[in-house]
């Protein structure tokens, strides 16, 4: 093939956020927008990737199929030897991470804006994962951004479009495209982690039921082969299992607001013993019991506490555990009780990768419905569902037919009785004016400076206040200004940060946490338990005054 050099000009604002580059679809489909970023990615990698193989796939959203063809042409022209593409351009984020690791790829591209809605008027996005399957570290994303600011031409191969519906290889000169099953490598990785025969046996019990909501997103392509074919769940246990380009018009975000179909089911007569949902690209998860919600900060703590007994991959114990800074301290208590190394990192999965590569962390999680482990380098929605299934399967090994099963709620109550409960909630204010959000953060930073330890905020006495700064214990890199936090003497916390995954305007996130070791209070409703500290958070931040918002758009 021949390589054409297409002249182009830098386009503003191609800086990646918490997880890749996300914009309105119309921005990405505008002239050279995607091509500029892809060329900048290859330019930033120097000669390092030449002659290597990379992966490509996405969450099935609108524009992915066209985007894949654009990416293949630029990859060929820049000297990539081979691209492995998921059939129909499908590849869940954790599956890409598994593919990179199993096939020792140089990296992989995931076309996804995760839980953001899809379609011509909604969002599109792309992210790059590196050699060990981890989200590209900031030194790479910063370099890409640098190239986007000075780019003058795009190299493009004049190869025909590849039929991505058909598995198999196509050769174009020295360049090869191989279309593969997007499930196979990922399933092989999950088989290495879990006891599939045990899970199969448990799912076959007539007194146990599972419901999984794929939200018309990418896990629709995985739920059938994994939950039904490999584990024997009835196909009726999968809801919204067909991936659609616009996710059926919804937000493919597994939380109590957007996964309302599943929530209604789990709070109704037809509730299953375990209810779960995943997001657009398959890395998030929500875990529900019957009329019971497991907040993600608790989920990671409960999985960590039970991992060694219930999941074969962890049978010799955990190397360590980690959570993002705004995630509640439930995991800290498990780490302390089991004398495990513990790490607190900034928001975003990229910070866990170094810890895992260095053998310091086995299980980690974020409050934002992200849970995962070192079998891959991304959070993993399906993994979390199988982890909970494993916990239930092991705890019910001796439950005779007809006797009540140990439920999700029982697991949670038992955990809280042992470790105490960290009540946690997050308030999101979406679509806030960016300048107003910046003024709010400015106010909070000045509040840090003016508040000495011992200052009273309502009934709470300040222990420390800061803007979180993280030094990576492996490579020494520093991430600054990762969230304003107020920590009180009783361990309660109020944290504020701005989202880095939106495509327009600003989203203000307020994270609230309060600990209780009083077993009689553990059944209390989260919002009721946190009402006093939430009032303090809204008061000291003057959030309503700065943003004009009386109420959050989403509460999780
Ligand atoms: C959000 C979450 C963060 C998560 C990120 C990517 O980021 O808060 O915990 O890692 O989304 O998740 P932010 O900057 O908007 O708060 V995903 O499923 O969108 O890849
Ligand atoms: Co996601």
PDB file of C-alpha atoms and ligand atoms in Angstrom, residues 18-19 22 113-115 127 279 281 283-284 324 347-349 366-368 379 426 497-502 509 511, ligand 1:
ATOM      1  CA  UNK A  18      -9.672  10.800  33.925  1.00  0.00           C
ATOM      2  CA  UNK A  19     -10.136   8.081  31.307  1.00  0.00           C
ATOM      3  CA  UNK A  22     -14.314  12.259  25.559  1.00  0.00           C
ATOM      4  CA  UNK A 113     -17.131   7.095  26.367  1.00  0.00           C
ATOM      5  CA  UNK A 114     -17.951   4.519  29.044  1.00  0.00           C
ATOM      6  CA  UNK A 115     -21.204   5.284  30.856  1.00  0.00           C
ATOM      7  CA  UNK A 127      -8.536   5.651  25.283  1.00  0.00           C
ATOM      8  CA  UNK A 279     -21.760   0.076  32.092  1.00  0.00           C
ATOM      9  CA  UNK A 281     -17.661  -0.460  28.193  1.00  0.00           C
ATOM     10  CA  UNK A 283     -15.662  -1.949  33.453  1.00  0.00           C
ATOM     11  CA  UNK A 284     -18.186  -0.775  36.045  1.00  0.00           C
ATOM     12  CA  UNK A 324      -9.155   5.836  45.244  1.00  0.00           C
ATOM     13  CA  UNK A 347      -9.410   8.963  41.173  1.00  0.00           C
ATOM     14  CA  UNK A 348      -8.935   7.010  37.924  1.00  0.00           C
ATOM     15  CA  UNK A 349      -7.779   3.464  37.310  1.00  0.00           C
ATOM     16  CA  UNK A 366     -13.374   3.066  43.455  1.00  0.00           C
ATOM     17  CA  UNK A 367     -16.610   4.410  44.888  1.00  0.00           C
ATOM     18  CA  UNK A 368     -17.757   5.046  41.308  1.00  0.00           C
ATOM     19  CA  UNK A 379     -11.702  -2.280  36.565  1.00  0.00           C
ATOM     20  CA  UNK A 426     -21.866  10.848  46.474  1.00  0.00           C
ATOM     21  CA  UNK A 497     -13.706  17.297  43.123  1.00  0.00           C
ATOM     22  CA  UNK A 498     -14.561  18.165  39.569  1.00  0.00           C
ATOM     23  CA  UNK A 499     -15.198  15.343  37.133  1.00  0.00           C
ATOM     24  CA  UNK A 500     -12.635  14.662  34.424  1.00  0.00           C
ATOM     25  CA  UNK A 501     -14.848  12.513  32.193  1.00  0.00           C
ATOM     26  CA  UNK A 502     -17.570  14.918  31.051  1.00  0.00           C
ATOM     27  CA  UNK A 509     -18.838  15.700  42.880  1.00  0.00           C
ATOM     28  CA  UNK A 511     -18.338  12.638  48.556  1.00  0.00           C
TER      29      UNK A 511
HETATM   30  C1  LIG B   1     -15.266   8.983  36.883  1.00  0.00           C
HETATM   31  C2  LIG B   1     -15.167   8.313  38.233  1.00  0.00           C
HETATM   32  C3  LIG B   1     -13.816   7.641  38.367  1.00  0.00           C
HETATM   33  C4  LIG B   1     -13.621   6.659  37.214  1.00  0.00           C
HETATM   34  C5  LIG B   1     -13.794   7.383  35.898  1.00  0.00           C
HETATM   35  C6  LIG B   1     -13.715   6.454  34.702  1.00  0.00           C
HETATM   36  O1  LIG B   1     -14.269   9.975  36.772  1.00  0.00           O
HETATM   37  O2  LIG B   1     -15.372   9.237  39.262  1.00  0.00           O
HETATM   38  O3  LIG B   1     -13.743   7.014  39.612  1.00  0.00           O
HETATM   39  O4  LIG B   1     -12.341   6.079  37.265  1.00  0.00           O
HETATM   40  O5  LIG B   1     -15.068   8.014  35.859  1.00  0.00           O
HETATM   41  O6  LIG B   1     -14.684   5.461  34.752  1.00  0.00           O
HETATM   42  P1  LIG B   1     -14.567  11.541  37.019  1.00  0.00           P
HETATM   43  O7  LIG B   1     -13.274  12.243  36.716  1.00  0.00           O
HETATM   44  O8  LIG B   1     -15.713  11.892  36.105  1.00  0.00           O
HETATM   45  O9  LIG B   1     -14.992  11.651  38.425  1.00  0.00           O
HETATM   46  V1  LIG B   1     -15.296   4.877  33.297  1.00  0.00           V
HETATM   47  O10 LIG B   1     -16.298   3.536  33.576  1.00  0.00           O
HETATM   48  O11 LIG B   1     -16.063   6.208  32.718  1.00  0.00           O
HETATM   49  O12 LIG B   1     -13.969   4.459  32.421  1.00  0.00           O
END
